[in-house]
PDB file of C-alpha atoms in Angstrom:
ATOM      1  CA  UNK P 571     -57.140  -7.599  15.399  1.00 56.00           C
ATOM      2  CA  UNK P 572     -54.782  -6.291  17.623  1.00 61.00           C
ATOM      3  CA  UNK P 573     -52.230  -8.670  17.319  1.00 56.00           C
ATOM      4  CA  UNK P 574     -51.961  -8.140  13.391  1.00 51.00           C
ATOM      5  CA  UNK P 575     -51.620  -4.169  13.741  1.00 48.00           C
ATOM      6  CA  UNK P 576     -48.653  -4.528  16.299  1.00 53.00           C
ATOM      7  CA  UNK P 577     -46.749  -7.013  14.641  1.00 46.00           C
ATOM      8  CA  UNK P 578     -47.229  -4.331  11.147  1.00 52.00           C
ATOM      9  CA  UNK P 579     -45.424  -1.751  13.571  1.00 53.00           C
ATOM     10  CA  UNK P 580     -42.786  -4.113  14.497  1.00 48.00           C
ATOM     11  CA  UNK P 581     -42.153  -5.223  10.568  1.00 46.00           C
ATOM     12  CA  UNK P 582     -41.993  -1.657   9.835  1.00 47.00           C
ATOM     13  CA  UNK P 583     -39.665  -0.413  12.485  1.00 44.00           C
ATOM     14  CA  UNK P 584     -37.706  -3.015  11.749  1.00 40.00           C
ATOM     15  CA  UNK P 585     -37.915  -2.546   7.811  1.00 46.00           C
ATOM     16  CA  UNK P 586     -37.031   1.458   8.739  1.00 47.00           C
ATOM     17  CA  UNK P 587     -33.697   0.211  11.111  1.00 47.00           C
ATOM     18  CA  UNK P 588     -32.074  -2.178   8.426  1.00 41.00           C
ATOM     19  CA  UNK P 589     -32.516   0.629   5.732  1.00 41.00           C
ATOM     20  CA  UNK P 590     -31.095   3.405   7.704  1.00 39.00           C
ATOM     21  CA  UNK P 591     -28.058   0.640   8.453  1.00 43.00           C
ATOM     22  CA  UNK P 592     -27.861   0.362   4.717  1.00 40.00           C
ATOM     23  CA  UNK P 593     -27.573   3.939   4.565  1.00 40.00           C
ATOM     24  CA  UNK P 594     -24.915   4.697   6.437  1.00 35.00           C
ATOM     25  CA  UNK P 595     -23.108   1.499   5.761  1.00 36.00           C
ATOM     26  CA  UNK P 596     -22.875   2.837   1.911  1.00 35.00           C
ATOM     27  CA  UNK P 597     -22.306   6.657   3.176  1.00 38.00           C
ATOM     28  CA  UNK P 598     -19.387   5.518   5.443  1.00 46.00           C
ATOM     29  CA  UNK P 599     -18.333   3.235   1.910  1.00 45.00           C
ATOM     30  CA  UNK P 600     -18.132   6.173  -0.001  1.00 55.00           C
ATOM     31  CA  UNK P 601     -16.236   8.335   2.169  1.00 69.00           C
ATOM     32  CA  UNK P 602     -13.228   6.984   2.513  1.00 88.00           C
ATOM     33  CA  UNK P 603     -10.234   7.219   2.083  1.00 88.00           C
ATOM     34  CA  UNK P 604      -8.341   5.348  -0.778  1.00 92.00           C
ATOM     35  CA  UNK P 605      -4.337   4.445  -1.540  1.00 93.00           C
ATOM     36  CA  UNK P 606      -2.914   3.088  -4.499  1.00 93.00           C
ATOM     37  CA  UNK P 607       0.611   2.487  -4.255  1.00 94.00           C
ATOM     38  CA  UNK P 608       3.062   1.699  -7.601  1.00 93.00           C
ATOM     39  CA  UNK P 609       6.300   1.015  -7.906  1.00 93.00           C
ATOM     40  CA  UNK P 610       8.862   2.166 -10.918  1.00 93.00           C
ATOM     41  CA  UNK P 611      12.476   0.393 -10.764  1.00 93.00           C
ATOM     42  CA  UNK P 612      15.135   2.057 -12.472  1.00 94.00           C
ATOM     43  CA  UNK P 613      16.154  -1.266 -14.586  1.00 91.00           C
ATOM     44  CA  UNK P 614      14.354  -4.331 -14.653  1.00 90.00           C
ATOM     45  CA  UNK P 615      17.776  -6.539 -15.043  1.00 89.00           C
ATOM     46  CA  UNK P 616      20.675  -6.051 -12.565  1.00 89.00           C
ATOM     47  CA  UNK P 617      24.023  -8.260 -11.895  1.00 87.00           C
ATOM     48  CA  UNK P 618      24.717  -9.018  -8.296  1.00 85.00           C
ATOM     49  CA  UNK P 619      26.303  -6.707  -6.300  1.00 88.00           C
ATOM     50  CA  UNK P 620      25.024  -3.622  -8.442  1.00 91.00           C
ATOM     51  CA  UNK P 621      22.347  -1.018  -6.824  1.00 93.00           C
ATOM     52  CA  UNK P 622      19.026  -0.698  -8.084  1.00 93.00           C
ATOM     53  CA  UNK P 623      16.825   2.946  -7.629  1.00 95.00           C
ATOM     54  CA  UNK P 624      12.932   2.151  -7.064  1.00 94.00           C
ATOM     55  CA  UNK P 625      10.635   5.276  -7.556  1.00 95.00           C
ATOM     56  CA  UNK P 626       6.902   4.830  -5.282  1.00 95.00           C
ATOM     57  CA  UNK P 627       4.452   6.872  -5.839  1.00 95.00           C
ATOM     58  CA  UNK P 628       1.140   7.067  -3.002  1.00 94.00           C
ATOM     59  CA  UNK P 629      -2.055   8.733  -4.511  1.00 95.00           C
ATOM     60  CA  UNK P 630      -5.122   9.459  -2.489  1.00 94.00           C
ATOM     61  CA  UNK P 631      -8.011   8.035  -4.830  1.00 93.00           C
ATOM     62  CA  UNK P 632     -10.981   8.514  -1.737  1.00 92.00           C
ATOM     63  CA  UNK P 633     -13.297  10.927  -1.263  1.00 92.00           C
ATOM     64  CA  UNK P 634     -11.556  12.351   1.948  1.00 93.00           C
ATOM     65  CA  UNK P 635      -8.565  13.012   3.241  1.00 94.00           C
ATOM     66  CA  UNK P 636      -6.014   9.931   4.497  1.00 94.00           C
ATOM     67  CA  UNK P 637      -4.122  10.981   7.994  1.00 93.00           C
ATOM     68  CA  UNK P 638      -1.365   8.842   9.450  1.00 93.00           C
ATOM     69  CA  UNK P 639      -0.110   7.293   5.693  1.00 94.00           C
ATOM     70  CA  UNK P 640       3.281   5.813   5.528  1.00 93.00           C
ATOM     71  CA  UNK P 641       4.453   3.367   3.804  1.00 94.00           C
ATOM     72  CA  UNK P 642       6.919   0.148   4.608  1.00 93.00           C
ATOM     73  CA  UNK P 643       9.216  -1.756   2.478  1.00 93.00           C
ATOM     74  CA  UNK P 644      10.050  -5.363   3.425  1.00 92.00           C
ATOM     75  CA  UNK P 645      13.904  -6.563   2.193  1.00 90.00           C
ATOM     76  CA  UNK P 646      14.738  -9.553   1.272  1.00 88.00           C
ATOM     77  CA  UNK P 647      17.602 -11.179   2.594  1.00 88.00           C
ATOM     78  CA  UNK P 648      19.022 -10.065  -0.798  1.00 88.00           C
ATOM     79  CA  UNK P 649      18.472  -6.652  -0.262  1.00 91.00           C
ATOM     80  CA  UNK P 650      20.295  -4.019   1.704  1.00 93.00           C
ATOM     81  CA  UNK P 651      19.203   0.133   1.720  1.00 95.00           C
ATOM     82  CA  UNK P 652      21.920   2.251   0.388  1.00 96.00           C
ATOM     83  CA  UNK P 653      19.878   5.048   0.289  1.00 96.00           C
ATOM     84  CA  UNK P 654      16.496   7.265   0.328  1.00 95.00           C
ATOM     85  CA  UNK P 655      14.867  10.125  -1.216  1.00 95.00           C
ATOM     86  CA  UNK P 656      13.963  11.746   1.101  1.00 94.00           C
ATOM     87  CA  UNK P 657      15.125  10.010   3.971  1.00 94.00           C
ATOM     88  CA  UNK P 658      13.548   7.597   5.844  1.00 94.00           C
ATOM     89  CA  UNK P 659      11.185   8.654   8.832  1.00 92.00           C
ATOM     90  CA  UNK P 660      12.742   5.588  10.822  1.00 86.00           C
ATOM     91  CA  UNK P 661      15.274   2.945  10.290  1.00 87.00           C
ATOM     92  CA  UNK P 662      15.702   2.407   6.598  1.00 88.00           C
ATOM     93  CA  UNK P 663      12.173   0.943   5.640  1.00 92.00           C
ATOM     94  CA  UNK P 664       9.456   3.891   6.676  1.00 94.00           C
ATOM     95  CA  UNK P 665       8.510   6.767   5.859  1.00 94.00           C
ATOM     96  CA  UNK P 666       5.811   8.851   6.997  1.00 94.00           C
ATOM     97  CA  UNK P 667       3.676  10.783   4.965  1.00 94.00           C
ATOM     98  CA  UNK P 668       1.095  12.071   7.440  1.00 93.00           C
ATOM     99  CA  UNK P 669      -2.002  14.016   5.712  1.00 95.00           C
ATOM    100  CA  UNK P 670      -2.774  12.842   1.947  1.00 95.00           C
ATOM    101  CA  UNK P 671      -5.479  14.953   0.683  1.00 95.00           C
ATOM    102  CA  UNK P 672      -7.932  13.682  -1.812  1.00 94.00           C
ATOM    103  CA  UNK P 673      -6.483  13.423  -5.589  1.00 95.00           C
ATOM    104  CA  UNK P 674      -2.818  14.009  -3.764  1.00 96.00           C
ATOM    105  CA  UNK P 675       0.313  12.203  -4.864  1.00 96.00           C
ATOM    106  CA  UNK P 676       3.714  11.565  -2.118  1.00 96.00           C
ATOM    107  CA  UNK P 677       6.512  10.207  -3.940  1.00 96.00           C
ATOM    108  CA  UNK P 678       9.917   9.181  -2.423  1.00 95.00           C
ATOM    109  CA  UNK P 679      12.693   6.644  -4.117  1.00 96.00           C
ATOM    110  CA  UNK P 680      15.046   4.275  -2.277  1.00 95.00           C
ATOM    111  CA  UNK P 681      18.431   2.564  -3.511  1.00 96.00           C
ATOM    112  CA  UNK P 682      18.602  -0.848  -3.075  1.00 94.00           C
ATOM    113  CA  UNK P 683      22.038  -2.953  -3.225  1.00 93.00           C
ATOM    114  CA  UNK P 684      21.461  -6.794  -4.501  1.00 90.00           C
ATOM    115  CA  UNK P 685      23.751  -8.604  -1.975  1.00 90.00           C
ATOM    116  CA  UNK P 686      23.251 -11.678  -3.718  1.00 83.00           C
ATOM    117  CA  UNK P 687      25.627 -13.869  -5.186  1.00 80.00           C
ATOM    118  CA  UNK P 688      23.400 -16.697  -6.636  1.00 82.00           C
ATOM    119  CA  UNK P 689      20.842 -15.203  -9.013  1.00 79.00           C
ATOM    120  CA  UNK P 690      18.308 -13.888  -6.705  1.00 82.00           C
ATOM    121  CA  UNK P 691      15.609 -11.543  -7.802  1.00 86.00           C
ATOM    122  CA  UNK P 692      14.779  -8.282  -5.613  1.00 86.00           C
ATOM    123  CA  UNK P 693      11.187  -7.667  -5.240  1.00 86.00           C
ATOM    124  CA  UNK P 694      10.852  -3.737  -3.922  1.00 86.00           C
ATOM    125  CA  UNK P 695       7.888  -5.361  -1.805  1.00 91.00           C
ATOM    126  CA  UNK P 696       6.222  -2.022  -0.361  1.00 92.00           C
ATOM    127  CA  UNK P 697       2.634  -1.632   1.853  1.00 92.00           C
ATOM    128  CA  UNK P 698       0.886   1.636   2.565  1.00 92.00           C
ATOM    129  CA  UNK P 699      -1.354   2.353   5.324  1.00 91.00           C
ATOM    130  CA  UNK P 700      -3.374   5.153   6.235  1.00 88.00           C
ATOM    131  CA  UNK P 701      -6.124   5.987   8.398  1.00 86.00           C
ATOM    132  CA  UNK P 702      -5.284   3.100  10.550  1.00 75.00           C
ATOM    133  CA  UNK P 703      -5.689  -0.032   8.109  1.00 74.00           C
ATOM    134  CA  UNK P 704      -2.884  -1.026   5.141  1.00 76.00           C
ATOM    135  CA  UNK P 705      -4.466  -0.640   1.972  1.00 81.00           C
ATOM    136  CA  UNK P 706      -2.234  -1.184  -0.928  1.00 87.00           C
ATOM    137  CA  UNK P 707       1.122  -3.381  -1.545  1.00 89.00           C
ATOM    138  CA  UNK P 708       3.089  -3.818  -4.245  1.00 89.00           C
ATOM    139  CA  UNK P 709       5.878  -6.194  -5.556  1.00 88.00           C
ATOM    140  CA  UNK P 710       8.213  -5.235  -8.157  1.00 86.00           C
ATOM    141  CA  UNK P 711      10.442  -7.701  -9.175  1.00 86.00           C
ATOM    142  CA  UNK P 712      13.910  -6.938 -10.812  1.00 87.00           C
ATOM    143  CA  UNK P 713      16.060 -10.242 -12.149  1.00 87.00           C
ATOM    144  CA  UNK P 714      20.028 -10.357 -11.507  1.00 77.00           C
ATOM    145  CA  UNK P 715      22.345 -11.794 -13.410  1.00 77.00           C
ATOM    146  CA  UNK P 716      25.283 -13.248 -11.354  1.00 66.00           C
ATOM    147  CA  UNK P 717      28.321 -11.723 -12.507  1.00 57.00           C
ATOM    148  CA  UNK P 718      31.850 -13.521 -13.116  1.00 54.00           C
ATOM    149  CA  UNK P 719      34.769 -11.252 -11.404  1.00 49.00           C
ATOM    150  CA  UNK P 720      37.510 -13.752 -12.578  1.00 50.00           C
ATOM    151  CA  UNK P 721      35.558 -12.870 -16.614  1.00 49.00           C
ATOM    152  CA  UNK P 722      36.599 -10.155 -18.335  1.00 46.00           C
ATOM    153  CA  UNK P 723      34.067  -8.130 -20.066  1.00 46.00           C
ATOM    154  CA  UNK P 724      33.911  -8.522 -23.761  1.00 44.00           C
TER     155      UNK P 724
END
């Protein structure tokens, strides 16, 4: 009888610990930074050796502020950085945004030149991070047409 009583108390104690664990995990998930990165190109098709401007928007859709937010761009072999507004924080591919409050959006634009002569598309690939983890990535293709400089325009 005493042993059954002890087992019941252990079972109750373990049940309380498990319940507290799940309540804590649910509360943690409900109070997180959550980023959404979007990209809109100025054109969906360009000729080789032309430029396209991507407008990136980073929004915190989480329930708390995101700290240490940043966006990194990844250029393909056929893509060359031309300019950014505002200018990149480091090199030509990194924008440090810092703190992004709940429901706040940060926007910047990047102009990229297509240096390909073989029609390889551009992708405008970028990833956003906040609170120390990558949270959102975007890849927006822009098709390219091979320009023949020996052919006069119509």
